[in-house]
Short mmCIF file of C-alpha atoms in Angstrom, two decimals:
data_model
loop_
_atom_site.label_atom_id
_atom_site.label_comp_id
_atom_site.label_asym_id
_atom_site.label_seq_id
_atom_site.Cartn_x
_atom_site.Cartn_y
_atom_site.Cartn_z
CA UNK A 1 48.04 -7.37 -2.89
CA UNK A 2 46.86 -11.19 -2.82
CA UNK A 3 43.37 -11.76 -2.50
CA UNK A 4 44.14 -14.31 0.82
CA UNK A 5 46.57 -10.98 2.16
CA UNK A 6 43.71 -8.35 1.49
CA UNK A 7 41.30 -10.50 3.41
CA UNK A 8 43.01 -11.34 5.94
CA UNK A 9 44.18 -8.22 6.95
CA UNK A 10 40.81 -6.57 6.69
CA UNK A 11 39.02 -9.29 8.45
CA UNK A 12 39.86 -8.19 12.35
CA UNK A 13 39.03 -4.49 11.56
CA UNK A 14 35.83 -6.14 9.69
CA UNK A 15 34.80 -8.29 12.51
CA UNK A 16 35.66 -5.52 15.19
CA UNK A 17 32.62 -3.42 13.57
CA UNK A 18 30.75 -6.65 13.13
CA UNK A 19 30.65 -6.64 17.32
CA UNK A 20 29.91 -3.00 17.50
CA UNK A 21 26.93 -3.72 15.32
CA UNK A 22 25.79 -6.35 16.98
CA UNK A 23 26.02 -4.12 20.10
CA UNK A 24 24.07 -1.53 18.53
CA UNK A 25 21.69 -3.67 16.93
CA UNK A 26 20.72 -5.96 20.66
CA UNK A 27 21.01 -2.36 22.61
CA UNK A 28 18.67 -0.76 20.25
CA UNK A 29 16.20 -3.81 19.52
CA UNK A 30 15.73 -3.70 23.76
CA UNK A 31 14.72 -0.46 24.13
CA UNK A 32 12.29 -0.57 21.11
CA UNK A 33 10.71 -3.99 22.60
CA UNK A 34 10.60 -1.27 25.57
CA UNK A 35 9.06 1.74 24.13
CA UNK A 36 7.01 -0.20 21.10
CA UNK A 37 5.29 -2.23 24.10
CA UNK A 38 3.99 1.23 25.45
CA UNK A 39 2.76 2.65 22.29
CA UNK A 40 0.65 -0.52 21.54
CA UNK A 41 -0.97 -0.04 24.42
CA UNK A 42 -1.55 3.38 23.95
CA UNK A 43 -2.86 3.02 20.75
CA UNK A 44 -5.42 1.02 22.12
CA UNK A 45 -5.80 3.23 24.57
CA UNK A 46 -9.91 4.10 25.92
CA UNK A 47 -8.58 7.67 25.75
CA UNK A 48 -8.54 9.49 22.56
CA UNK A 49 -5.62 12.05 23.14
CA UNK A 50 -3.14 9.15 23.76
CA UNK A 51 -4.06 7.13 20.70
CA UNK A 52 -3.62 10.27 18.24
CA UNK A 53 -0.07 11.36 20.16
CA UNK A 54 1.01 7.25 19.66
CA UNK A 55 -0.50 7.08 16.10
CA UNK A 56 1.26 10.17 15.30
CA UNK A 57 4.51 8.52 16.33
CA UNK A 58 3.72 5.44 14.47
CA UNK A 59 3.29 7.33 11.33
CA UNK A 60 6.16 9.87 11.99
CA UNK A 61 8.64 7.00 12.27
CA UNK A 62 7.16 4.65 9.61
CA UNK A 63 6.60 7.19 6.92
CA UNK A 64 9.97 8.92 7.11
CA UNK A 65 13.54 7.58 5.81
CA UNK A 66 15.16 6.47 8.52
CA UNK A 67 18.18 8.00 7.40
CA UNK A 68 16.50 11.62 7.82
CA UNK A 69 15.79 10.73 11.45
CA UNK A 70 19.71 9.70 12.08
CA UNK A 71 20.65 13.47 11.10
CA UNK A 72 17.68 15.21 12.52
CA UNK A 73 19.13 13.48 16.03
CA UNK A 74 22.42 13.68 15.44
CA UNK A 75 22.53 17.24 14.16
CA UNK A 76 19.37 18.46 14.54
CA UNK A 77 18.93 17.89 18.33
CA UNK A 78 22.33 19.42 19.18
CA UNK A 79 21.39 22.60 16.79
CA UNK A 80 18.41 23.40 18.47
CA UNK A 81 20.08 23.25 22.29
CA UNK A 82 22.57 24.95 21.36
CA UNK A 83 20.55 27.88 19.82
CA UNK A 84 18.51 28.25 22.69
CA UNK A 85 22.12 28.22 25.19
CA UNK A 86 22.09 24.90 25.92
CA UNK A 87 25.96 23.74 24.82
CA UNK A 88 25.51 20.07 23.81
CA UNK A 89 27.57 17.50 21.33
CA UNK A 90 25.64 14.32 21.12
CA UNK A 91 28.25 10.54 20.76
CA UNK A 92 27.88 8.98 17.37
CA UNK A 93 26.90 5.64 19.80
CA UNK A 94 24.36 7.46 21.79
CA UNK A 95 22.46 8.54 18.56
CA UNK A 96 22.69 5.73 16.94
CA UNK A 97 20.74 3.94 19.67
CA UNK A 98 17.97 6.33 20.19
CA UNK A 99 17.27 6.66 16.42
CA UNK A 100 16.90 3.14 15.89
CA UNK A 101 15.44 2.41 18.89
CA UNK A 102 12.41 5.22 17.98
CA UNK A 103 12.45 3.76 14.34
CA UNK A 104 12.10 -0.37 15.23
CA UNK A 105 9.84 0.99 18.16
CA UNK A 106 7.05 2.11 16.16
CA UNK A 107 6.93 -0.94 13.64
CA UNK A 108 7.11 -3.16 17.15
CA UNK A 109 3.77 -1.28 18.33
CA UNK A 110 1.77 -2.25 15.15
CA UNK A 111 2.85 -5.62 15.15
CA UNK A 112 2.04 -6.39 18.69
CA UNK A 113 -1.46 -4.10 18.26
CA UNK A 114 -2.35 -7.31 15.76
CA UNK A 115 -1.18 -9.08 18.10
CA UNK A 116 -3.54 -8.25 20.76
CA UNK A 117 -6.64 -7.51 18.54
CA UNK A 118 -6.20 -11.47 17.45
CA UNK A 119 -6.77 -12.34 20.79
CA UNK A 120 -10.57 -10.71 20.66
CA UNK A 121 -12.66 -9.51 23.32
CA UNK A 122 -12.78 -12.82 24.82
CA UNK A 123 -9.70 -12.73 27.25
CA UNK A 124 -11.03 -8.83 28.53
CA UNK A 125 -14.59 -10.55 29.28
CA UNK A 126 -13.33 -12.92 31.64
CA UNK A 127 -10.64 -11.25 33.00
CA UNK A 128 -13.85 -8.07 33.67
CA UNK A 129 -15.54 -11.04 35.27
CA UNK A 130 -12.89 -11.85 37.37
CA UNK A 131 -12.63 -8.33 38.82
CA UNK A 132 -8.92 -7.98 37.53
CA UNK A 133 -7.52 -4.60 37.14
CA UNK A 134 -6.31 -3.49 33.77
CA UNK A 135 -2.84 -3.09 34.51
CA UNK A 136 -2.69 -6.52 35.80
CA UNK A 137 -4.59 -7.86 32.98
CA UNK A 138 -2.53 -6.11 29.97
CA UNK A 139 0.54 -7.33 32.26
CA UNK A 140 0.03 -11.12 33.04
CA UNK A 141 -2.84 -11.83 30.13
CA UNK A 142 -2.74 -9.92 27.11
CA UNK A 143 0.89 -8.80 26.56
CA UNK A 144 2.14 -12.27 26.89
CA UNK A 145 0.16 -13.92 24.53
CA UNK A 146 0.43 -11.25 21.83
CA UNK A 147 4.14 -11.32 21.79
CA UNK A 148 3.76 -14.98 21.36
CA UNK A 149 1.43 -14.27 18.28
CA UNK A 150 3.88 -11.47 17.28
CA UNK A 151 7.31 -13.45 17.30
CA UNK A 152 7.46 -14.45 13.55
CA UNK A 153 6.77 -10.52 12.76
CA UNK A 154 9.22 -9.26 16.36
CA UNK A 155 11.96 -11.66 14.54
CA UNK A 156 12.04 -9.89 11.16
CA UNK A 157 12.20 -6.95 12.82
CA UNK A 158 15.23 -8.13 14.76
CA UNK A 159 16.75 -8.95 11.47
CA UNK A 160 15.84 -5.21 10.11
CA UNK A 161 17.47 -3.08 12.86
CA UNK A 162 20.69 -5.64 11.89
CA UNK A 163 20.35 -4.17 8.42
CA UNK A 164 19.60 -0.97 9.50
CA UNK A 165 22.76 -0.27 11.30
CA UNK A 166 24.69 0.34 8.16
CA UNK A 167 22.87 3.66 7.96
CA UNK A 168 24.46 5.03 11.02
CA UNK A 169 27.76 5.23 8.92
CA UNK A 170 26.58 7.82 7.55
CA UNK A 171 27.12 9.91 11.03
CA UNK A 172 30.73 8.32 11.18
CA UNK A 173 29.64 5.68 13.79
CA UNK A 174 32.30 2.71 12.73
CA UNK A 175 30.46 -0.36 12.88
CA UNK A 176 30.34 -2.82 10.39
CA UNK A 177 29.51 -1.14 6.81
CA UNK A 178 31.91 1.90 7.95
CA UNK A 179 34.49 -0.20 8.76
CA UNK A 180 34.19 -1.24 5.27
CA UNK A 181 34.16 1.84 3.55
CA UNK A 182 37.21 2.87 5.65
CA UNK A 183 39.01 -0.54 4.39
CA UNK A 184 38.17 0.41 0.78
CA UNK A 185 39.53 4.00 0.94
CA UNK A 186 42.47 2.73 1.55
CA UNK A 187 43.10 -0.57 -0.39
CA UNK A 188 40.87 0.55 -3.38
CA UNK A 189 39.25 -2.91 -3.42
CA UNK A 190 35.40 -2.64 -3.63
CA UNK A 191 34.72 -5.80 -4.61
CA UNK A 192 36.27 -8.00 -2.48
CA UNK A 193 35.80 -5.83 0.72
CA UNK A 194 32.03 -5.05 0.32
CA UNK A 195 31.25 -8.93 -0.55
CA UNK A 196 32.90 -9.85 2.61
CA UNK A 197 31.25 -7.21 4.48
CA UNK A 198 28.07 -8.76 2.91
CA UNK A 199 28.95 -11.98 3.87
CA UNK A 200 29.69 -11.57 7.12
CA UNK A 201 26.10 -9.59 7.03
CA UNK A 202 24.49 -12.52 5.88
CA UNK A 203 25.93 -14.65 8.59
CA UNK A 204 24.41 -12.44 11.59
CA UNK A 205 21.51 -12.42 9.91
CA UNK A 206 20.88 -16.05 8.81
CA UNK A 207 21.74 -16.45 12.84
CA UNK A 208 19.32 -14.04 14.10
CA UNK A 209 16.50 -15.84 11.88
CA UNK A 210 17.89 -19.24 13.47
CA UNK A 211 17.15 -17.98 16.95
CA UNK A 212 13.77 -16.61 16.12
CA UNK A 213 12.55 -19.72 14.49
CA UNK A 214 13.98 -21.70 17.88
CA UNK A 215 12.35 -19.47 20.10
CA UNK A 216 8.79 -20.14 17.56
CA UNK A 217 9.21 -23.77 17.83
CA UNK A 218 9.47 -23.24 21.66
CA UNK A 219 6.28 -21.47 22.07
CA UNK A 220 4.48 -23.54 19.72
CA UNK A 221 5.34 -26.47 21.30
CA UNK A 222 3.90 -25.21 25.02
#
């Protein structure tokens, strides 16, 4: 098979699993903006039994493989329901998403936590002074500006969970890197298929970084 053929053929399939990654990869990087947000807080939390559960988490997720956590959801979770009765069969899509989303989720809380301890005890003074309530405070004053300070570090993670979703192949899920090996299997053309799979890696990333840097310039600029 030509080289033009081969690549041409395998592109579609190829860029089909490039839109299911990028699917997974937006989906996921949400609800870890979501759930990292919360255990930031928590870990600077005035109660002590909230910031050992969150820095539990943090360390759980950060200093485990993130491919052990895709089977423990994907098989593990289902195992354990179904020992105690509980018939359940979780979608390759479904755990996909809630893996990452718990992984990217914990490295989100520690870099908004710097975030918010660069801002010092200033902003909490006069907001105390005020007579604002906390909620309102984290809300509308400190939040805010520590995602600003946070972008350049909130960006690479963006660019991670891209990376990251190649792992999920490993459960079957077909995005981009499966989609690959699938193409491979059948033409027997490493090479060639992997380096486009790279490339076309390369390009979502290089694009998310883009964005990220525009959205920097933004803020700076206010």
């Amino acid at each position: 098979m030509m080289l033009f053929e081969l690549l041409a053929n395998s592109l579609p399939a190829l860029l089909h699993g490039a839109q299911l990654t990028v699917l997974l990869a937006v989906i996921s990087y949400m609800f870890a903006l979501v759930l990292g947000t919360f255990i930031a807080v928590g870990r600077l939390s005035n109660y002590r039994i909230i910031r050992f559960f969150c820095m539990v988490y943090v360390d759980f997720f950060r200093g485990t493989p993130l491919i052990v956590q895709i089977f423990m959801v994907y098989f593990g979770i289902p195992s354990i329901l179904q020992e105690i009765g509980i018939p359940f069969r979780f979608d390759r899509f479904y755990a996909a998403v809630l893996t990452l989303s718990c992984y990217i989720a914990a490295y989100i809380s520690e870099d908004l936590r710097t975030g918010v301890r660069s801002l010092g005890t200033g902003q909490w003074d006069a907001a105390r002074a005020l007579g604002l309530r906390p909620s309102y405070v984290w809300a509308f004053v400190i939040l805010p500006q520590a995602f600003r300070r946070a972008l350049p570090s909130l960006g690479n993670e963006a660019v991670g969970i891209l990376k990251d979703t190649s792992l999920v192949a490993i459960i079957g899920f077909e995005e981009l890197f499966r989609k690959g090996q699938l193409i491979v299997a059948n033409t027997y053309k490493p090479f060639e298929i992997y380096l486009l799979v790279a490339i076309i890696y390369l390009f979502l990333t290089m694009l998310t970084s883009f964005a990220n840097r525009f959205l920097e310039r933004r803020f700076q600029s206010r």
